[in-house]
JSON list of C-alpha atoms (C1' of nucleotides) in Angstrom, two decimals:
[
{"chain": "A", "resi": 1, "resn": "MET", "atom": "CA", "xyz": [32.31, 2.04, 12.24]},
{"chain": "A", "resi": 2, "resn": "ASN", "atom": "CA", "xyz": [34.18, 3.49, 15.21]},
{"chain": "A", "resi": 3, "resn": "ASP", "atom": "CA", "xyz": [35.22, 1.89, 18.44]},
{"chain": "A", "resi": 4, "resn": "ASP", "atom": "CA", "xyz": [32.36, 1.77, 20.90]},
{"chain": "A", "resi": 5, "resn": "PHE", "atom": "CA", "xyz": [33.61, 0.28, 24.11]},
{"chain": "A", "resi": 6, "resn": "ASP", "atom": "CA", "xyz": [35.10, 1.61, 27.31]},
{"chain": "A", "resi": 7, "resn": "GLY", "atom": "CA", "xyz": [37.59, 0.32, 29.83]},
{"chain": "A", "resi": 8, "resn": "GLU", "atom": "CA", "xyz": [40.39, -2.12, 29.31]},
{"chain": "A", "resi": 9, "resn": "ILE", "atom": "CA", "xyz": [39.95, -5.38, 27.48]},
{"chain": "A", "resi": 10, "resn": "GLU", "atom": "CA", "xyz": [41.04, -8.08, 29.88]},
{"chain": "A", "resi": 11, "resn": "LEU", "atom": "CA", "xyz": [39.33, -11.24, 28.69]},
{"chain": "A", "resi": 12, "resn": "VAL", "atom": "CA", "xyz": [38.78, -12.19, 25.04]},
{"chain": "A", "resi": 13, "resn": "CYS", "atom": "CA", "xyz": [36.50, -14.95, 23.81]},
{"chain": "A", "resi": 14, "resn": "GLY", "atom": "CA", "xyz": [37.05, -16.97, 20.65]},
{"chain": "A", "resi": 15, "resn": "VAL", "atom": "CA", "xyz": [34.50, -19.42, 19.29]},
{"chain": "A", "resi": 16, "resn": "ASP", "atom": "CA", "xyz": [34.68, -22.10, 16.61]},
{"chain": "A", "resi": 17, "resn": "VAL", "atom": "CA", "xyz": [32.52, -24.97, 15.37]},
{"chain": "A", "resi": 18, "resn": "SER", "atom": "CA", "xyz": [33.47, -28.34, 13.89]},
{"chain": "A", "resi": 19, "resn": "TYR", "atom": "CA", "xyz": [31.19, -31.03, 12.51]},
{"chain": "A", "resi": 20, "resn": "GLN", "atom": "CA", "xyz": [30.77, -34.77, 12.84]},
{"chain": "A", "resi": 21, "resn": "GLN", "atom": "CA", "xyz": [28.13, -35.64, 10.27]},
{"chain": "A", "resi": 22, "resn": "GLU", "atom": "CA", "xyz": [25.30, -33.34, 11.29]},
{"chain": "A", "resi": 23, "resn": "ILE", "atom": "CA", "xyz": [26.46, -32.92, 14.86]},
{"chain": "A", "resi": 24, "resn": "ALA", "atom": "CA", "xyz": [27.85, -29.44, 15.51]},
{"chain": "A", "resi": 25, "resn": "HIS", "atom": "CA", "xyz": [30.60, -29.31, 18.14]},
{"chain": "A", "resi": 26, "resn": "CYS", "atom": "CA", "xyz": [31.09, -25.74, 19.34]},
{"chain": "A", "resi": 27, "resn": "SER", "atom": "CA", "xyz": [33.84, -24.51, 21.61]},
{"chain": "A", "resi": 28, "resn": "ALA", "atom": "CA", "xyz": [34.04, -21.08, 23.25]},
{"chain": "A", "resi": 29, "resn": "VAL", "atom": "CA", "xyz": [37.40, -20.20, 24.78]},
{"chain": "A", "resi": 30, "resn": "ILE", "atom": "CA", "xyz": [38.25, -17.30, 27.05]},
{"chain": "A", "resi": 31, "resn": "VAL", "atom": "CA", "xyz": [41.82, -16.04, 26.98]},
{"chain": "A", "resi": 32, "resn": "LYS", "atom": "CA", "xyz": [43.60, -13.40, 29.05]},
{"chain": "A", "resi": 33, "resn": "LYS", "atom": "CA", "xyz": [44.52, -10.65, 26.65]},
{"chain": "A", "resi": 34, "resn": "LYS", "atom": "CA", "xyz": [47.77, -9.84, 28.40]},
{"chain": "A", "resi": 35, "resn": "THR", "atom": "CA", "xyz": [49.22, -13.35, 28.69]},
{"chain": "A", "resi": 36, "resn": "LEU", "atom": "CA", "xyz": [47.21, -15.20, 26.01]},
{"chain": "A", "resi": 37, "resn": "GLU", "atom": "CA", "xyz": [46.56, -17.85, 28.64]},
{"chain": "A", "resi": 38, "resn": "ALA", "atom": "CA", "xyz": [43.28, -19.77, 28.28]},
{"chain": "A", "resi": 39, "resn": "VAL", "atom": "CA", "xyz": [41.21, -19.53, 31.45]},
{"chain": "A", "resi": 40, "resn": "GLU", "atom": "CA", "xyz": [37.95, -21.18, 30.42]},
{"chain": "A", "resi": 41, "resn": "VAL", "atom": "CA", "xyz": [36.50, -23.48, 27.77]},
{"chain": "A", "resi": 42, "resn": "ALA", "atom": "CA", "xyz": [32.78, -24.05, 27.22]},
{"chain": "A", "resi": 43, "resn": "ARG", "atom": "CA", "xyz": [31.39, -26.61, 24.80]},
{"chain": "A", "resi": 44, "resn": "SER", "atom": "CA", "xyz": [28.05, -27.27, 23.18]},
{"chain": "A", "resi": 45, "resn": "ARG", "atom": "CA", "xyz": [26.81, -30.11, 21.01]},
{"chain": "A", "resi": 46, "resn": "SER", "atom": "CA", "xyz": [23.83, -29.69, 18.76]},
{"chain": "A", "resi": 47, "resn": "ILE", "atom": "CA", "xyz": [22.28, -30.84, 15.53]},
{"chain": "A", "resi": 48, "resn": "ALA", "atom": "CA", "xyz": [23.05, -28.72, 12.47]},
{"chain": "A", "resi": 49, "resn": "LYS", "atom": "CA", "xyz": [19.65, -27.65, 11.21]},
{"chain": "A", "resi": 50, "resn": "PHE", "atom": "CA", "xyz": [20.74, -25.68, 8.19]},
{"chain": "A", "resi": 51, "resn": "PRO", "atom": "CA", "xyz": [23.16, -26.54, 5.39]},
{"chain": "A", "resi": 52, "resn": "TYR", "atom": "CA", "xyz": [26.28, -24.55, 4.71]},
{"chain": "A", "resi": 53, "resn": "ILE", "atom": "CA", "xyz": [25.48, -21.91, 2.13]},
{"chain": "A", "resi": 54, "resn": "PRO", "atom": "CA", "xyz": [28.11, -19.24, 1.40]},
{"chain": "A", "resi": 55, "resn": "GLY", "atom": "CA", "xyz": [26.68, -15.93, 2.57]},
{"chain": "A", "resi": 56, "resn": "LEU", "atom": "CA", "xyz": [24.22, -17.58, 4.92]},
{"chain": "A", "resi": 57, "resn": "PHE", "atom": "CA", "xyz": [26.74, -19.00, 7.33]},
{"chain": "A", "resi": 58, "resn": "MET", "atom": "CA", "xyz": [24.94, -17.48, 10.33]},
{"chain": "A", "resi": 59, "resn": "LEU", "atom": "CA", "xyz": [21.90, -19.64, 9.71]},
{"chain": "A", "resi": 60, "resn": "ARG", "atom": "CA", "xyz": [24.04, -22.71, 10.31]},
{"chain": "A", "resi": 61, "resn": "GLU", "atom": "CA", "xyz": [26.41, -21.63, 13.09]},
{"chain": "A", "resi": 62, "resn": "SER", "atom": "CA", "xyz": [24.69, -18.96, 15.17]},
{"chain": "A", "resi": 63, "resn": "ASN", "atom": "CA", "xyz": [22.68, -21.34, 17.34]},
{"chain": "A", "resi": 64, "resn": "PRO", "atom": "CA", "xyz": [25.61, -23.60, 18.31]},
{"chain": "A", "resi": 65, "resn": "ILE", "atom": "CA", "xyz": [27.69, -20.50, 19.00]},
{"chain": "A", "resi": 66, "resn": "MET", "atom": "CA", "xyz": [25.07, -18.75, 21.15]},
{"chain": "A", "resi": 67, "resn": "HIS", "atom": "CA", "xyz": [24.55, -21.94, 23.09]},
{"chain": "A", "resi": 68, "resn": "ALA", "atom": "CA", "xyz": [28.25, -22.25, 23.94]},
{"chain": "A", "resi": 69, "resn": "LEU", "atom": "CA", "xyz": [28.57, -18.55, 24.82]},
{"chain": "A", "resi": 70, "resn": "LYS", "atom": "CA", "xyz": [25.76, -18.85, 27.35]},
{"chain": "A", "resi": 71, "resn": "LEU", "atom": "CA", "xyz": [27.66, -21.58, 29.18]},
{"chain": "A", "resi": 72, "resn": "LEU", "atom": "CA", "xyz": [30.63, -19.31, 29.92]},
{"chain": "A", "resi": 73, "resn": "LYS", "atom": "CA", "xyz": [31.08, -18.17, 33.52]},
{"chain": "A", "resi": 74, "resn": "ASN", "atom": "CA", "xyz": [33.69, -15.48, 32.94]},
{"chain": "A", "resi": 75, "resn": "PRO", "atom": "CA", "xyz": [32.73, -12.09, 31.50]},
{"chain": "A", "resi": 76, "resn": "PHE", "atom": "CA", "xyz": [34.62, -11.07, 28.35]},
{"chain": "A", "resi": 77, "resn": "GLN", "atom": "CA", "xyz": [35.07, -7.71, 26.66]},
{"chain": "A", "resi": 78, "resn": "LEU", "atom": "CA", "xyz": [35.87, -8.81, 23.11]},
{"chain": "A", "resi": 79, "resn": "LEU", "atom": "CA", "xyz": [34.61, -11.59, 20.86]},
{"chain": "A", "resi": 80, "resn": "LEU", "atom": "CA", "xyz": [36.44, -13.23, 17.95]},
{"chain": "A", "resi": 81, "resn": "ILE", "atom": "CA", "xyz": [34.45, -15.17, 15.38]},
{"chain": "A", "resi": 82, "resn": "ASP", "atom": "CA", "xyz": [35.72, -17.59, 12.73]},
{"chain": "A", "resi": 83, "resn": "GLY", "atom": "CA", "xyz": [34.13, -16.01, 9.69]},
{"chain": "A", "resi": 84, "resn": "HIS", "atom": "CA", "xyz": [33.66, -12.65, 8.02]},
{"chain": "A", "resi": 85, "resn": "GLY", "atom": "CA", "xyz": [32.00, -9.61, 9.50]},
{"chain": "A", "resi": 86, "resn": "LEU", "atom": "CA", "xyz": [31.45, -6.58, 7.29]},
{"chain": "A", "resi": 87, "resn": "LEU", "atom": "CA", "xyz": [33.47, -8.17, 4.48]},
{"chain": "A", "resi": 88, "resn": "HIS", "atom": "CA", "xyz": [30.39, -9.94, 3.17]},
{"chain": "A", "resi": 89, "resn": "PRO", "atom": "CA", "xyz": [28.20, -9.65, 0.02]},
{"chain": "A", "resi": 90, "resn": "ARG", "atom": "CA", "xyz": [25.45, -8.06, 2.13]},
{"chain": "A", "resi": 91, "resn": "ARG", "atom": "CA", "xyz": [27.89, -6.45, 4.53]},
{"chain": "A", "resi": 92, "resn": "CYS", "atom": "CA", "xyz": [26.58, -8.70, 7.28]},
{"chain": "A", "resi": 93, "resn": "GLY", "atom": "CA", "xyz": [28.59, -11.83, 7.94]},
{"chain": "A", "resi": 94, "resn": "LEU", "atom": "CA", "xyz": [28.43, -14.19, 10.91]},
{"chain": "A", "resi": 95, "resn": "ALA", "atom": "CA", "xyz": [30.60, -11.90, 13.05]},
{"chain": "A", "resi": 96, "resn": "CYS", "atom": "CA", "xyz": [28.15, -8.98, 12.61]},
{"chain": "A", "resi": 97, "resn": "TYR", "atom": "CA", "xyz": [25.22, -11.24, 13.36]},
{"chain": "A", "resi": 98, "resn": "ILE", "atom": "CA", "xyz": [26.72, -12.65, 16.57]},
{"chain": "A", "resi": 99, "resn": "GLY", "atom": "CA", "xyz": [27.96, -9.18, 17.56]},
{"chain": "A", "resi": 100, "resn": "ILE", "atom": "CA", "xyz": [24.49, -7.71, 17.30]},
{"chain": "A", "resi": 101, "resn": "ILE", "atom": "CA", "xyz": [22.95, -10.52, 19.33]},
{"chain": "A", "resi": 102, "resn": "THR", "atom": "CA", "xyz": [25.56, -10.40, 22.10]},
{"chain": "A", "resi": 103, "resn": "ASN", "atom": "CA", "xyz": [26.03, -6.63, 21.87]},
{"chain": "A", "resi": 104, "resn": "LYS", "atom": "CA", "xyz": [29.76, -7.06, 22.45]},
{"chain": "A", "resi": 105, "resn": "PRO", "atom": "CA", "xyz": [32.71, -5.68, 20.50]},
{"chain": "A", "resi": 106, "resn": "THR", "atom": "CA", "xyz": [33.19, -8.37, 17.85]},
{"chain": "A", "resi": 107, "resn": "ILE", "atom": "CA", "xyz": [35.80, -9.08, 15.18]},
{"chain": "A", "resi": 108, "resn": "GLY", "atom": "CA", "xyz": [35.45, -11.39, 12.18]},
{"chain": "A", "resi": 109, "resn": "VAL", "atom": "CA", "xyz": [38.50, -13.51, 11.28]},
{"chain": "A", "resi": 110, "resn": "ALA", "atom": "CA", "xyz": [38.27, -15.67, 8.14]},
{"chain": "A", "resi": 111, "resn": "LYS", "atom": "CA", "xyz": [40.82, -17.93, 6.44]},
{"chain": "A", "resi": 112, "resn": "SER", "atom": "CA", "xyz": [39.70, -17.19, 2.91]},
{"chain": "A", "resi": 113, "resn": "LEU", "atom": "CA", "xyz": [37.81, -14.55, 0.96]},
{"chain": "A", "resi": 114, "resn": "LEU", "atom": "CA", "xyz": [34.09, -14.78, 0.32]},
{"chain": "A", "resi": 115, "resn": "CYS", "atom": "CA", "xyz": [34.05, -11.59, -1.70]},
{"chain": "A", "resi": 116, "resn": "GLY", "atom": "CA", "xyz": [36.24, -8.61, -2.47]},
{"chain": "A", "resi": 117, "resn": "SER", "atom": "CA", "xyz": [39.80, -8.37, -3.69]},
{"chain": "A", "resi": 118, "resn": "LEU", "atom": "CA", "xyz": [43.09, -7.93, -1.90]},
{"chain": "A", "resi": 119, "resn": "GLN", "atom": "CA", "xyz": [44.92, -4.69, -2.62]},
{"chain": "A", "resi": 120, "resn": "SER", "atom": "CA", "xyz": [48.68, -4.35, -2.53]},
{"chain": "A", "resi": 121, "resn": "ASP", "atom": "CA", "xyz": [48.40, -2.34, 0.69]},
{"chain": "A", "resi": 122, "resn": "GLY", "atom": "CA", "xyz": [46.73, -5.24, 2.48]},
{"chain": "A", "resi": 123, "resn": "PHE", "atom": "CA", "xyz": [43.23, -3.83, 2.55]},
{"chain": "A", "resi": 124, "resn": "VAL", "atom": "CA", "xyz": [40.37, -5.73, 0.94]},
{"chain": "A", "resi": 125, "resn": "LYS", "atom": "CA", "xyz": [37.98, -3.78, -1.27]},
{"chain": "A", "resi": 126, "resn": "TYR", "atom": "CA", "xyz": [34.49, -4.78, -2.29]},
{"chain": "A", "resi": 127, "resn": "ASN", "atom": "CA", "xyz": [32.10, -2.56, -4.26]},
{"chain": "A", "resi": 128, "resn": "GLU", "atom": "CA", "xyz": [34.48, 0.38, -3.99]},
{"chain": "A", "resi": 129, "resn": "GLU", "atom": "CA", "xyz": [34.59, 0.07, -0.21]},
{"chain": "A", "resi": 130, "resn": "ILE", "atom": "CA", "xyz": [37.39, -0.95, 2.12]},
{"chain": "A", "resi": 131, "resn": "LEU", "atom": "CA", "xyz": [35.77, -3.65, 4.22]},
{"chain": "A", "resi": 132, "resn": "GLY", "atom": "CA", "xyz": [38.65, -5.71, 5.53]},
{"chain": "A", "resi": 133, "resn": "TYR", "atom": "CA", "xyz": [42.35, -6.20, 6.01]},
{"chain": "A", "resi": 134, "resn": "ALA", "atom": "CA", "xyz": [44.62, -9.16, 5.24]},
{"chain": "A", "resi": 135, "resn": "ILE", "atom": "CA", "xyz": [47.24, -10.32, 7.71]},
{"chain": "A", "resi": 136, "resn": "LYS", "atom": "CA", "xyz": [49.73, -12.72, 6.18]},
{"chain": "A", "resi": 137, "resn": "ARG", "atom": "CA", "xyz": [52.55, -14.76, 7.63]},
{"chain": "A", "resi": 138, "resn": "ASP", "atom": "CA", "xyz": [54.01, -16.29, 4.48]},
{"chain": "A", "resi": 139, "resn": "THR", "atom": "CA", "xyz": [54.07, -15.32, 0.87]},
{"chain": "A", "resi": 140, "resn": "LYS", "atom": "CA", "xyz": [51.63, -18.16, 0.32]},
{"chain": "A", "resi": 141, "resn": "PRO", "atom": "CA", "xyz": [48.00, -16.99, 0.01]},
{"chain": "A", "resi": 142, "resn": "ARG", "atom": "CA", "xyz": [46.70, -19.78, 2.23]},
{"chain": "A", "resi": 143, "resn": "LYS", "atom": "CA", "xyz": [48.78, -18.44, 5.10]},
{"chain": "A", "resi": 144, "resn": "THR", "atom": "CA", "xyz": [46.60, -15.37, 5.34]},
{"chain": "A", "resi": 145, "resn": "ILE", "atom": "CA", "xyz": [43.70, -14.33, 7.52]},
{"chain": "A", "resi": 146, "resn": "TYR", "atom": "CA", "xyz": [41.12, -11.69, 6.67]},
{"chain": "A", "resi": 147, "resn": "VAL", "atom": "CA", "xyz": [39.99, -9.35, 9.41]},
{"chain": "A", "resi": 148, "resn": "SER", "atom": "CA", "xyz": [36.77, -7.38, 9.25]},
{"chain": "A", "resi": 149, "resn": "ILE", "atom": "CA", "xyz": [34.51, -5.52, 11.62]},
{"chain": "A", "resi": 150, "resn": "GLY", "atom": "CA", "xyz": [31.84, -7.41, 13.43]},
{"chain": "A", "resi": 151, "resn": "HIS", "atom": "CA", "xyz": [30.32, -4.97, 15.89]},
{"chain": "A", "resi": 152, "resn": "LYS", "atom": "CA", "xyz": [31.19, -1.95, 18.02]},
{"chain": "A", "resi": 153, "resn": "ILE", "atom": "CA", "xyz": [34.78, -1.68, 16.78]},
{"chain": "A", "resi": 154, "resn": "GLY", "atom": "CA", "xyz": [36.74, 0.00, 14.01]},
{"chain": "A", "resi": 155, "resn": "LEU", "atom": "CA", "xyz": [38.95, -1.82, 11.49]},
{"chain": "A", "resi": 156, "resn": "PRO", "atom": "CA", "xyz": [42.27, -0.29, 12.66]},
{"chain": "A", "resi": 157, "resn": "THR", "atom": "CA", "xyz": [41.57, -1.26, 16.26]},
{"chain": "A", "resi": 158, "resn": "ALA", "atom": "CA", "xyz": [40.39, -4.70, 15.19]},
{"chain": "A", "resi": 159, "resn": "VAL", "atom": "CA", "xyz": [43.62, -5.35, 13.29]},
{"chain": "A", "resi": 160, "resn": "LYS", "atom": "CA", "xyz": [45.73, -4.17, 16.24]},
{"chain": "A", "resi": 161, "resn": "LEU", "atom": "CA", "xyz": [43.84, -6.42, 18.62]},
{"chain": "A", "resi": 162, "resn": "VAL", "atom": "CA", "xyz": [44.11, -9.45, 16.34]},
{"chain": "A", "resi": 163, "resn": "ARG", "atom": "CA", "xyz": [47.86, -8.90, 16.07]},
{"chain": "A", "resi": 164, "resn": "ALA", "atom": "CA", "xyz": [48.18, -8.52, 19.85]},
{"chain": "A", "resi": 165, "resn": "LEU", "atom": "CA", "xyz": [46.24, -11.74, 20.35]},
{"chain": "A", "resi": 166, "resn": "THR", "atom": "CA", "xyz": [48.42, -13.77, 17.97]},
{"chain": "A", "resi": 167, "resn": "LYS", "atom": "CA", "xyz": [51.47, -15.58, 19.32]},
{"chain": "A", "resi": 168, "resn": "THR", "atom": "CA", "xyz": [54.79, -15.13, 17.56]},
{"chain": "A", "resi": 169, "resn": "GLY", "atom": "CA", "xyz": [55.07, -17.51, 14.64]},
{"chain": "A", "resi": 170, "resn": "GLU", "atom": "CA", "xyz": [51.36, -18.26, 14.63]},
{"chain": "A", "resi": 171, "resn": "LEU", "atom": "CA", "xyz": [48.78, -17.13, 12.10]},
{"chain": "A", "resi": 172, "resn": "ILE", "atom": "CA", "xyz": [45.55, -17.58, 14.02]},
{"chain": "A", "resi": 173, "resn": "PRO", "atom": "CA", "xyz": [44.87, -15.41, 17.09]},
{"chain": "A", "resi": 174, "resn": "GLU", "atom": "CA", "xyz": [45.08, -17.49, 20.27]},
{"chain": "A", "resi": 175, "resn": "PRO", "atom": "CA", "xyz": [41.40, -17.48, 21.27]},
{"chain": "A", "resi": 176, "resn": "LEU", "atom": "CA", "xyz": [40.40, -18.87, 17.86]},
{"chain": "A", "resi": 177, "resn": "ARG", "atom": "CA", "xyz": [43.38, -21.20, 17.59]},
{"chain": "A", "resi": 178, "resn": "VAL", "atom": "CA", "xyz": [42.48, -22.86, 20.89]},
{"chain": "A", "resi": 179, "resn": "ALA", "atom": "CA", "xyz": [38.76, -22.89, 20.06]},
{"chain": "A", "resi": 180, "resn": "ASP", "atom": "CA", "xyz": [39.55, -24.57, 16.75]},
{"chain": "A", "resi": 181, "resn": "ILE", "atom": "CA", "xyz": [41.57, -27.30, 18.46]},
{"chain": "A", "resi": 182, "resn": "THR", "atom": "CA", "xyz": [39.11, -27.93, 21.30]},
{"chain": "A", "resi": 183, "resn": "SER", "atom": "CA", "xyz": [36.09, -27.95, 19.01]},
{"chain": "A", "resi": 184, "resn": "LYS", "atom": "CA", "xyz": [37.69, -30.84, 17.16]},
{"chain": "A", "resi": 185, "resn": "ASP", "atom": "CA", "xyz": [38.23, -32.83, 20.36]},
{"chain": "A", "resi": 186, "resn": "HIS", "atom": "CA", "xyz": [35.07, -34.80, 19.90]},
{"chain": "A", "resi": 187, "resn": "GLY", "atom": "CA", "xyz": [36.05, -36.78, 22.95]},
{"chain": "A", "resi": 188, "resn": "ASN", "atom": "CA", "xyz": [34.56, -36.37, 26.40]},
{"chain": "A", "resi": 189, "resn": "ARG", "atom": "CA", "xyz": [36.68, -35.10, 29.22]},
{"chain": "A", "resi": 190, "resn": "GLU", "atom": "CA", "xyz": [36.03, -32.47, 31.79]},
{"chain": "B", "resi": 1, "resn": "DG", "atom": "C1'", "xyz": [24.08, -18.23, -18.86]},
{"chain": "B", "resi": 2, "resn": "DC", "atom": "C1'", "xyz": [28.71, -19.14, -16.26]},
{"chain": "B", "resi": 3, "resn": "DG", "atom": "C1'", "xyz": [31.73, -19.10, -12.44]},
{"chain": "B", "resi": 4, "resn": "DA", "atom": "C1'", "xyz": [32.67, -18.09, -7.44]},
{"chain": "B", "resi": 5, "resn": "DC", "atom": "C1'", "xyz": [31.53, -19.26, -3.03]},
{"chain": "B", "resi": 6, "resn": "DA", "atom": "C1'", "xyz": [33.32, -17.77, 5.08]},
{"chain": "B", "resi": 7, "resn": "DG", "atom": "C1'", "xyz": [33.02, -23.12, 7.46]},
{"chain": "C", "resi": 1, "resn": "DA", "atom": "C1'", "xyz": [33.92, -28.22, 7.70]},
{"chain": "C", "resi": 2, "resn": "DT", "atom": "C1'", "xyz": [35.33, -33.27, 6.45]},
{"chain": "C", "resi": 3, "resn": "DC", "atom": "C1'", "xyz": [37.21, -37.30, 3.73]},
{"chain": "C", "resi": 4, "resn": "DT", "atom": "C1'", "xyz": [42.66, -38.93, 3.75]},
{"chain": "C", "resi": 5, "resn": "DT", "atom": "C1'", "xyz": [48.96, -41.40, 2.36]},
{"chain": "C", "resi": 6, "resn": "DG", "atom": "C1'", "xyz": [52.65, -40.20, 1.58]},
{"chain": "C", "resi": 7, "resn": "DT", "atom": "C1'", "xyz": [55.56, -36.55, 0.85]},
{"chain": "C", "resi": 8, "resn": "DC", "atom": "C1'", "xyz": [58.04, -31.98, 0.36]},
{"chain": "C", "resi": 9, "resn": "DG", "atom": "C1'", "xyz": [60.52, -28.67, 3.15]},
{"chain": "C", "resi": 10, "resn": "DC", "atom": "C1'", "xyz": [62.51, -25.90, 7.13]}
]
DNA sequence: GCGACAG
DNA sequence: ATCTTGTCGC
């Protein structure tokens, strides 16, 4: 897949979901690409209507995510999703699914592998295909994120963008790091 | 049949 | 994801 977007990327959105029993708390965060400063946070609460099944993650998280995205006021040119994109048993992870629905350039960022194996050069191969890339901060495997294509973007560009969106010393790109934190703030404040 | 398995 | 104390390490 090649890059399919024009103009500069100014605002990037990251979205994450946490759970409290069967209540899904979703947070969508918009960050300025240049400064990594968060400019907007949108939240949605909903009932999880599908169990977590590896490979069918989209059936559980797509509705909460789409709901939160619709609440955003600012336009964004890139979307980061906490889960795999092309690096998926059916080559269609949550990031592909959300990318197709929103029709925005989308990148999948996961904290562990669902399928495929890590090569010494950092790329992840599955069924003889290079479907993702591992970015690591430590020698420890858990300190690694797996980047794969979601929609309208190529893997090299996706990796560059993820790196550019990650603060020094951090592992998770800022939009997702903030979304992860705010989605877990089950409290109520404006 | 057995094990692996995003969040 | 979430349940959870103390503990190892920079």
